[in-house]
XYZ file of C-alpha atoms in Angstrom:
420
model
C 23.696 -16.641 -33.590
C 26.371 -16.124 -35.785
C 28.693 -19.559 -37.614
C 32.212 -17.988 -35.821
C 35.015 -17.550 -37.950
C 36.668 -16.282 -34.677
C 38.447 -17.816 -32.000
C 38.016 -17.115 -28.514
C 50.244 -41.164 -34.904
C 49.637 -44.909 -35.505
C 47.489 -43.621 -37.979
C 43.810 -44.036 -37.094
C 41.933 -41.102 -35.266
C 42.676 -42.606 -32.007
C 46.567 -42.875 -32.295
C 49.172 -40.246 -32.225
C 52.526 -40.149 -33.734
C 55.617 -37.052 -34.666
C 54.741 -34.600 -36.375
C 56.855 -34.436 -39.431
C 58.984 -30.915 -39.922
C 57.089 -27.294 -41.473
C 57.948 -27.388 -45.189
C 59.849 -23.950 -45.812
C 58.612 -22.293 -48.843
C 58.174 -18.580 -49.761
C 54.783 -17.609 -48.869
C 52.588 -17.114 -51.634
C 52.055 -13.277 -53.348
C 49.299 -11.299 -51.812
C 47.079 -9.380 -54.622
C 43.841 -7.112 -52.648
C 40.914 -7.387 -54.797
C 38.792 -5.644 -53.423
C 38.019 -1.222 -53.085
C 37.177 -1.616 -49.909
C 33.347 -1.958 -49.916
C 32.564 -2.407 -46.472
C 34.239 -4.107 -43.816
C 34.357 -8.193 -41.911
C 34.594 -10.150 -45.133
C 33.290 -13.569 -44.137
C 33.417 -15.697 -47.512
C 34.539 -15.572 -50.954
C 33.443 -17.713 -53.711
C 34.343 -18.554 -58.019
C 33.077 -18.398 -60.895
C 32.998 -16.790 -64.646
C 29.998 -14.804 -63.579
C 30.109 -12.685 -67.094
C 30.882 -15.118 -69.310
C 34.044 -14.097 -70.649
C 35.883 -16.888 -69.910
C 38.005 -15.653 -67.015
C 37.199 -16.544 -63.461
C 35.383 -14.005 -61.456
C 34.910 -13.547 -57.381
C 31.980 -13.036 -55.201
C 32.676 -11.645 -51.632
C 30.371 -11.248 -49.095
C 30.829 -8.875 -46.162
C 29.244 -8.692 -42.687
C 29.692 -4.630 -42.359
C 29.136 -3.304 -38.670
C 26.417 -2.755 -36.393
C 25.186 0.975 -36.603
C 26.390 0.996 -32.612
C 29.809 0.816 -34.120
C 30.046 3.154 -37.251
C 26.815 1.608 -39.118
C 28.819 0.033 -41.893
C 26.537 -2.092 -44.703
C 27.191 -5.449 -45.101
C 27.369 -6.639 -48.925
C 27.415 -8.762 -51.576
C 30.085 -7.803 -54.234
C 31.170 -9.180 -57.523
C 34.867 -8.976 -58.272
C 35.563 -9.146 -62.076
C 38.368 -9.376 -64.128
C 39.509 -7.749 -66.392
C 43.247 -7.381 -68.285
C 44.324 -4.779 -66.311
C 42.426 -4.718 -63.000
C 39.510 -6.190 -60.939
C 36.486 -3.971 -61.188
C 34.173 -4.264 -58.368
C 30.528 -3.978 -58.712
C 28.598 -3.589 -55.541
C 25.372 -6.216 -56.094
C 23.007 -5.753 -52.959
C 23.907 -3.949 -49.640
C 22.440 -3.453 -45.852
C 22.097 -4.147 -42.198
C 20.928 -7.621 -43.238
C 24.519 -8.835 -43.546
C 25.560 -8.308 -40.354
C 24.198 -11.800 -40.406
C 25.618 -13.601 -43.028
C 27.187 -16.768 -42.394
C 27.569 -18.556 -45.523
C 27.570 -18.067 -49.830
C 27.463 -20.183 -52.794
C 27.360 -19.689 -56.825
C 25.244 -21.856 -58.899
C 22.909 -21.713 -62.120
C 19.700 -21.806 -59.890
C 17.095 -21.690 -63.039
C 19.432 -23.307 -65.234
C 19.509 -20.612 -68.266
C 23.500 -20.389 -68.362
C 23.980 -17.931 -65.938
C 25.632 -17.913 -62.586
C 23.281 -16.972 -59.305
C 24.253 -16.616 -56.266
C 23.045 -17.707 -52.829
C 23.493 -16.344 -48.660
C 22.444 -18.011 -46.210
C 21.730 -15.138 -43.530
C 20.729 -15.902 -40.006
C 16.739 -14.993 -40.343
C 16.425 -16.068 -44.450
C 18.009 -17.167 -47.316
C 18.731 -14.726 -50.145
C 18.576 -15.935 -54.099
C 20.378 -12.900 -56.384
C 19.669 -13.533 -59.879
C 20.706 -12.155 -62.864
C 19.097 -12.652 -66.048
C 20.741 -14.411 -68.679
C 20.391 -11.740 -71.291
C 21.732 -8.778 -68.998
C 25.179 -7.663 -68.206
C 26.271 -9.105 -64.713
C 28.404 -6.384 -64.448
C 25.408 -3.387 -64.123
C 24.306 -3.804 -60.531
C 20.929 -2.408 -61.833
C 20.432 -6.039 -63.912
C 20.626 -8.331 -60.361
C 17.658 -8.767 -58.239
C 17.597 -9.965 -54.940
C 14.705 -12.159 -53.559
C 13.821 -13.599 -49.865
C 13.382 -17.147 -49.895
C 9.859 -16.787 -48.453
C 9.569 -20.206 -46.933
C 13.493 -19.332 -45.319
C 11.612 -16.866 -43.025
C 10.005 -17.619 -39.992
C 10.223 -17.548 -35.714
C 12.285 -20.522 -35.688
C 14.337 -19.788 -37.932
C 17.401 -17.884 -36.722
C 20.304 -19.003 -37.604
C 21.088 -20.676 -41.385
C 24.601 -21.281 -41.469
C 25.007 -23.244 -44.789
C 23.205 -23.778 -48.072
C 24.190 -25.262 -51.071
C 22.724 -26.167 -54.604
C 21.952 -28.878 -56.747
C 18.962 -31.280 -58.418
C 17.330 -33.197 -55.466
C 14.217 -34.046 -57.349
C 14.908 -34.084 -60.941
C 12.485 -31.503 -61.884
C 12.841 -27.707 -62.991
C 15.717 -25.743 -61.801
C 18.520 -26.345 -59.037
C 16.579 -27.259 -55.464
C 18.665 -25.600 -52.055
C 19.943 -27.848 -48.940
C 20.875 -25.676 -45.911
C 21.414 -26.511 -42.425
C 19.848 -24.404 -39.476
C 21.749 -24.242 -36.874
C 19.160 -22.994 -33.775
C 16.789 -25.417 -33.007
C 19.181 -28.050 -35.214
C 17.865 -28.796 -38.427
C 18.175 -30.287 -41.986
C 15.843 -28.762 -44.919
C 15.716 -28.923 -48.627
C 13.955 -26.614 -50.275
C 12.309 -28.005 -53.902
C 12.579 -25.706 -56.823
C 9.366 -24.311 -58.010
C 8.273 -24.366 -62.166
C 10.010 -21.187 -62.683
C 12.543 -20.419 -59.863
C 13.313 -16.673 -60.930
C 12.544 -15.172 -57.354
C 11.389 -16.258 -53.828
C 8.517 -17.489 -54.430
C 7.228 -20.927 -54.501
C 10.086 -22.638 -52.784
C 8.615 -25.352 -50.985
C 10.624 -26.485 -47.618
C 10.781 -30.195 -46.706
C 12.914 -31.380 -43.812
C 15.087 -34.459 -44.156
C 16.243 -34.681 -40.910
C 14.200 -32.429 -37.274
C 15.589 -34.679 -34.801
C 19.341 -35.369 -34.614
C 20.796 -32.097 -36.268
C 21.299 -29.528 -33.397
C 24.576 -27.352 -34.120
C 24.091 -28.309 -37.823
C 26.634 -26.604 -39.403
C 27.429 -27.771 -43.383
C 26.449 -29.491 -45.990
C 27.880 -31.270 -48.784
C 26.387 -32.473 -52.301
C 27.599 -36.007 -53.383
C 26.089 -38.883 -55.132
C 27.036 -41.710 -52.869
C 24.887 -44.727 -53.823
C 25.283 -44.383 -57.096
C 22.210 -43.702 -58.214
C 22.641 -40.823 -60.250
C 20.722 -38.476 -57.249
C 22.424 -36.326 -55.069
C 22.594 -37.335 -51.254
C 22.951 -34.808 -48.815
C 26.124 -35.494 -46.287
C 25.467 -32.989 -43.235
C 27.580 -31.988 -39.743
C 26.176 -31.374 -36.755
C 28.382 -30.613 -33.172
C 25.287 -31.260 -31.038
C 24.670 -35.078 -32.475
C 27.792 -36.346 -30.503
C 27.423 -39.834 -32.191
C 26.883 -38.776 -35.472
C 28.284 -35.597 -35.647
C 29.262 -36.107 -39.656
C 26.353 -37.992 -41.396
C 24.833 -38.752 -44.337
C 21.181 -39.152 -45.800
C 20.248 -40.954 -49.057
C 17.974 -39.571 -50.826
C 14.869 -41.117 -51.494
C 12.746 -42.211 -54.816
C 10.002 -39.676 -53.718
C 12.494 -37.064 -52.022
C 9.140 -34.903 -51.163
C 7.363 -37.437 -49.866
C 9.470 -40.438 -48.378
C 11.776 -40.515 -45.568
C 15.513 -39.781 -46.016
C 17.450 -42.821 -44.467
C 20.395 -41.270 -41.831
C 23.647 -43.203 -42.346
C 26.190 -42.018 -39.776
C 29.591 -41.033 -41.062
C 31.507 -40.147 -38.616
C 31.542 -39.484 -34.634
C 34.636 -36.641 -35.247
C 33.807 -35.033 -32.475
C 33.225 -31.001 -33.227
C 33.330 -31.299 -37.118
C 31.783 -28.195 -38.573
C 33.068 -27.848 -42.221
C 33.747 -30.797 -44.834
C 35.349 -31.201 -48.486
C 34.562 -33.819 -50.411
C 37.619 -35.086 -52.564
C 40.051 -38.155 -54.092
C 43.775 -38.468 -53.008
C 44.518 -40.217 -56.416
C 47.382 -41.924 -57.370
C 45.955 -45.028 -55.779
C 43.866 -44.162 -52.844
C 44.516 -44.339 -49.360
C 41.507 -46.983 -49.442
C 42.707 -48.768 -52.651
C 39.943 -47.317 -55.058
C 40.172 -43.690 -56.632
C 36.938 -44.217 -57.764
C 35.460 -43.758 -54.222
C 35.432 -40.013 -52.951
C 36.198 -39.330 -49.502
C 35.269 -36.356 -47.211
C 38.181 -33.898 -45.425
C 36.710 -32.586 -42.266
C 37.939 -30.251 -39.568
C 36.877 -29.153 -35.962
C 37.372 -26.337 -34.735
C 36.609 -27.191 -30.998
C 39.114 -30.523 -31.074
C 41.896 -28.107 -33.380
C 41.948 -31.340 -36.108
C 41.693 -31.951 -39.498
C 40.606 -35.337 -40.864
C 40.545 -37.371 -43.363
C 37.748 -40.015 -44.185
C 37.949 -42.539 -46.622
C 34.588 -43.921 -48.228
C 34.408 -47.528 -47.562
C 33.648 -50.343 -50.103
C 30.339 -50.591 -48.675
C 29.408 -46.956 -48.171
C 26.338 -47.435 -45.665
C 29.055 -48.494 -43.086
C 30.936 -45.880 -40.708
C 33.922 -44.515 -42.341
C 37.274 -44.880 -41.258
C 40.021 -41.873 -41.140
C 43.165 -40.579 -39.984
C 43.970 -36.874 -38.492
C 46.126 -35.555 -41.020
C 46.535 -32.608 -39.415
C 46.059 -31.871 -35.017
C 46.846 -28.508 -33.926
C 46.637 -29.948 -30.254
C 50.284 -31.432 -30.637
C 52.346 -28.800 -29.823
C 51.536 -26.618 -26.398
C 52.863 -23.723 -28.230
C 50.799 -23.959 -31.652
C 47.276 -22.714 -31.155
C 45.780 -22.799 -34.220
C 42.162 -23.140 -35.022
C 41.083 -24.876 -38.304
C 37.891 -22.591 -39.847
C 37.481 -24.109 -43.455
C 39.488 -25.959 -46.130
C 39.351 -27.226 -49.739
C 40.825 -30.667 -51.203
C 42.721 -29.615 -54.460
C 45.985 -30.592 -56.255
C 48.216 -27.889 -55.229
C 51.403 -28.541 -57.424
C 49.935 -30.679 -59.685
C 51.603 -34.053 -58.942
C 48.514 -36.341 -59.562
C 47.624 -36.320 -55.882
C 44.905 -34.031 -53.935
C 46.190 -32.198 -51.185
C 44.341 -30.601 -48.558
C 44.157 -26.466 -48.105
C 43.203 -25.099 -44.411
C 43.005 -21.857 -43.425
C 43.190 -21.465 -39.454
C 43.090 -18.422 -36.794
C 44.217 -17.575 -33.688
C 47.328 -16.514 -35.923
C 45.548 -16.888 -38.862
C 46.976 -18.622 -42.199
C 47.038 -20.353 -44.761
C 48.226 -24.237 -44.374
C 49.027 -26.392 -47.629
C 48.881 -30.557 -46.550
C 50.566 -32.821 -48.944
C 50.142 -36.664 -48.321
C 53.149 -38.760 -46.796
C 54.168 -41.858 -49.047
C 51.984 -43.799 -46.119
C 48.912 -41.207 -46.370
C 47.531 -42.095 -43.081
C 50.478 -40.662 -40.961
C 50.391 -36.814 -40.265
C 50.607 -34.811 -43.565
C 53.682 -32.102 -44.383
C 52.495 -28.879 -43.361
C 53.349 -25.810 -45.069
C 52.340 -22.527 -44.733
C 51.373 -20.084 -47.663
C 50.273 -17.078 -45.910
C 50.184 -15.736 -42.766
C 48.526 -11.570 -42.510
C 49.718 -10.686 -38.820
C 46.518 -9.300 -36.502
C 44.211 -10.824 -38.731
C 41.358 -13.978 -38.860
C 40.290 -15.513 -42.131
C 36.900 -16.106 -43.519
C 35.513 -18.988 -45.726
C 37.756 -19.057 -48.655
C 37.435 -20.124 -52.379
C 39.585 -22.882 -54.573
C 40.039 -21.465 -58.815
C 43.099 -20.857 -61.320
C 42.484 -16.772 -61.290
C 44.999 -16.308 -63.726
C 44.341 -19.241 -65.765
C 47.595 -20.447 -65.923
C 46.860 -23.778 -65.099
C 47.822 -23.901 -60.977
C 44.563 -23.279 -58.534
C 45.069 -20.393 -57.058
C 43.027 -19.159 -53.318
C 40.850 -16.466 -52.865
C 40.888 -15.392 -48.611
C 38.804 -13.651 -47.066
C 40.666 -11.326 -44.462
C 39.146 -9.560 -41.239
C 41.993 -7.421 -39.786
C 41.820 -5.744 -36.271
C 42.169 -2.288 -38.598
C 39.482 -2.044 -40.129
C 40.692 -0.336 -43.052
C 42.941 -3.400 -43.703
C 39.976 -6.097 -44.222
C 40.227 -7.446 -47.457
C 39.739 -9.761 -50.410
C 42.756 -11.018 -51.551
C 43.954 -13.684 -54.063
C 47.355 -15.647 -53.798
C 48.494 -16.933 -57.192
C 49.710 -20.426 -56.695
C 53.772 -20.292 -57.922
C 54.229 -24.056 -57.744
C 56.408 -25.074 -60.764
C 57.315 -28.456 -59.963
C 55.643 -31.214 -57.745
C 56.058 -31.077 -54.275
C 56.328 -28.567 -51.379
């Protein structure tokens, strides 16, 4: 099992109104980053990974099957320089043909960028260390997360980073999608390779088709909860768990979130400029589903143990003629107006779509597309200003039906003025 990146309004989630006209804009330039170092990119992710002070990239490629021209999957760092992107190639193999997932964080917390996949059979930790030159392939090392590996586990489709426990380096969350599942996996005393990683599980019961994870202080207790989708939990699908005093050792209380039905990935993020739900200090979550064709929104509520409310900003089902199929998105301020837009890339023809909020926010947002590659899906794509210019800029992911045309490309944001 694979997470697919391929496809086979009053103003509440149960209402429907017009969809408001396609903003016309020029679509955004197309840079490839990449030397082609294998093929089926499935994510990209940021970060200054040398320490330089410009934004690198991360890609991470699925390859093919040795059936089909035994082509390595990999892991490849992206970084840039004045003239050019010079690709190093960090880790490579079969094992890819697996990966569904990556994220960047300082896992043992001595300055330096590491970098996490979650594959179907294991998670994989590449580290760097602090004193050695990212850019030298030879400096990274690439560890199993031993307690990732096991029968029943076959299918990790998201992990992410932060301090669950308040001791030693970053702990992991990642969701299993198989047998449904939602783990967190406590940093050992010196978390420089696989070792040591103990697994707890939050939530064994309710999480079949878990699919994402997300991060996010919500109590306000200055410890991360864990919000979590899973398509199988048809009540809950979205939910969220608070963590506890004892995180290793007490329960973690489910809250549900939301029952959007078929909601696989999630963005956290503020509208601003005086929130849809009167209070920009409360963040809300962006979701889509794939299987429904709909992206939401979700405002936090005052009290935040209750079920949150929302609005599809975005429902692909509208039009008989529009097929698209929402795969991942990002909440970011596009043309820097003071209010958070919402990013989605889509397939089944694949692109790019920029959502900017209405004056009411909770009717259907304008839609305007920024890129459209013809005979192509998109992968899991990343949110930074590349050129440091002060506009965030998107990194895609492309998987084109020539294989010689997959790619890794970046489209600098031109926005000059507010508004699309």
């Amino acid at each position: 099992m694979i997470r697919k990146l391929l496809p086979l309004a009053p103003v509440c989630l149960l209402c429907a109104c017009p969809l408001p006209d396609v903003q016309p804009v020029e679509p955004w330039e197309e840079l490839r980053i990449d030397q082609r170092p294998s093929v089926a990119p499935v994510a990209a992710a940021v970060a200054d990974i040398d320490g330089d002070g410009d934004i690198d990239v991360v890609s991470l490629w699925r390859g093919q099957a040795p059936d089909k021209g035994d082509i390595r999957g990999a892991v490849v760092l992206h970084l840039r320089e004045p003239t050019r992107w010079r690709q190093v190639v960090l880790d490579s193999g079969q094992r890819y043909l697996d990966s569904n997932a990556l994220e960047i964080a300082d896992i043992d917390l001595d300055g330096r960028p590491d970098l996490l996949v979650a594959l179907n059979s294991r998670i994989l930790y590449l580290r760097v260390p602090a004193a050695a030159d990212p850019g030298d392939a030879a400096n990274w090392r690439v560890h199993e997360i031993k307690s990732s590996i096991g029968e029943k586990f076959a299918a990790w489709f998201d992990v992410a980073a932060g301090q669950i426990d308040g001791r030693h380096g970053l702990d992991l969350v990642a969701a299993l999608n198989d047998d449904g599942r939602l783990v967190w996996f406590r940093a050992p005393e010196r978390p420089v390779d696989g070792e040591g990683w103990d697994l707890f599980v939050i939530d064994g019961q309710t999480r079949r088709g878990a699919d994402s994870v997300a991060l996010l202080d919500l109590t306000g207790d200055n410890r991360l909860d864990v919000i979590s989708t899973a398509v199988d939990d048809t009540r809950n699908v979205i939910s969220w768990y608070i963590n506890p005093p004892r995180p290793a050792e007490d329960a973690w209380e489910k809250k549900p979130l939301s029952a959007m039905e078929g909601a696989t990935r999630i963005a956290p993020g503020r509208l601003g400029n005086g929130d849809a739900n009167g209070d920009d200090n409360l963040t809300d979550l962006a979701a889509i589903s794939a299987a429904r064709r709909r992206v939401a929104w979700l405002f936090q509520p005052s009290t935040v143990t209750n079920r949150w409310n929302g609005w599809y900003l975005a429902d692909y089902t509208r039009r008989n003629a529009d097929d698209r199929v929402p795969v991942d998105l990002a909440v970011v301020d596009i043309d820097r107006d003071g209010r958070n837009d919402v990013l989605v890339a889509v397939n089944n023809f694949a692109g790019l779509w920029w959502y900017a909020p209405e004056q009411d926010r909770r009717l259907y947002w304008k839609g305007t597309p920024l890129f459209s590659p013809t005979r192509s899906t998109l992968g899991l794509f990343a949110v930074g200003d590349i050129n440091a210019d002060g506009r965030p800029d998107v990194v895609v992911p492309v998987n084109h039906s020539d294989d010689t045309l997959d790619r890794i490309v970046w489209l600098a944001n031109p926005t000059t003025q507010p508004g699309p």
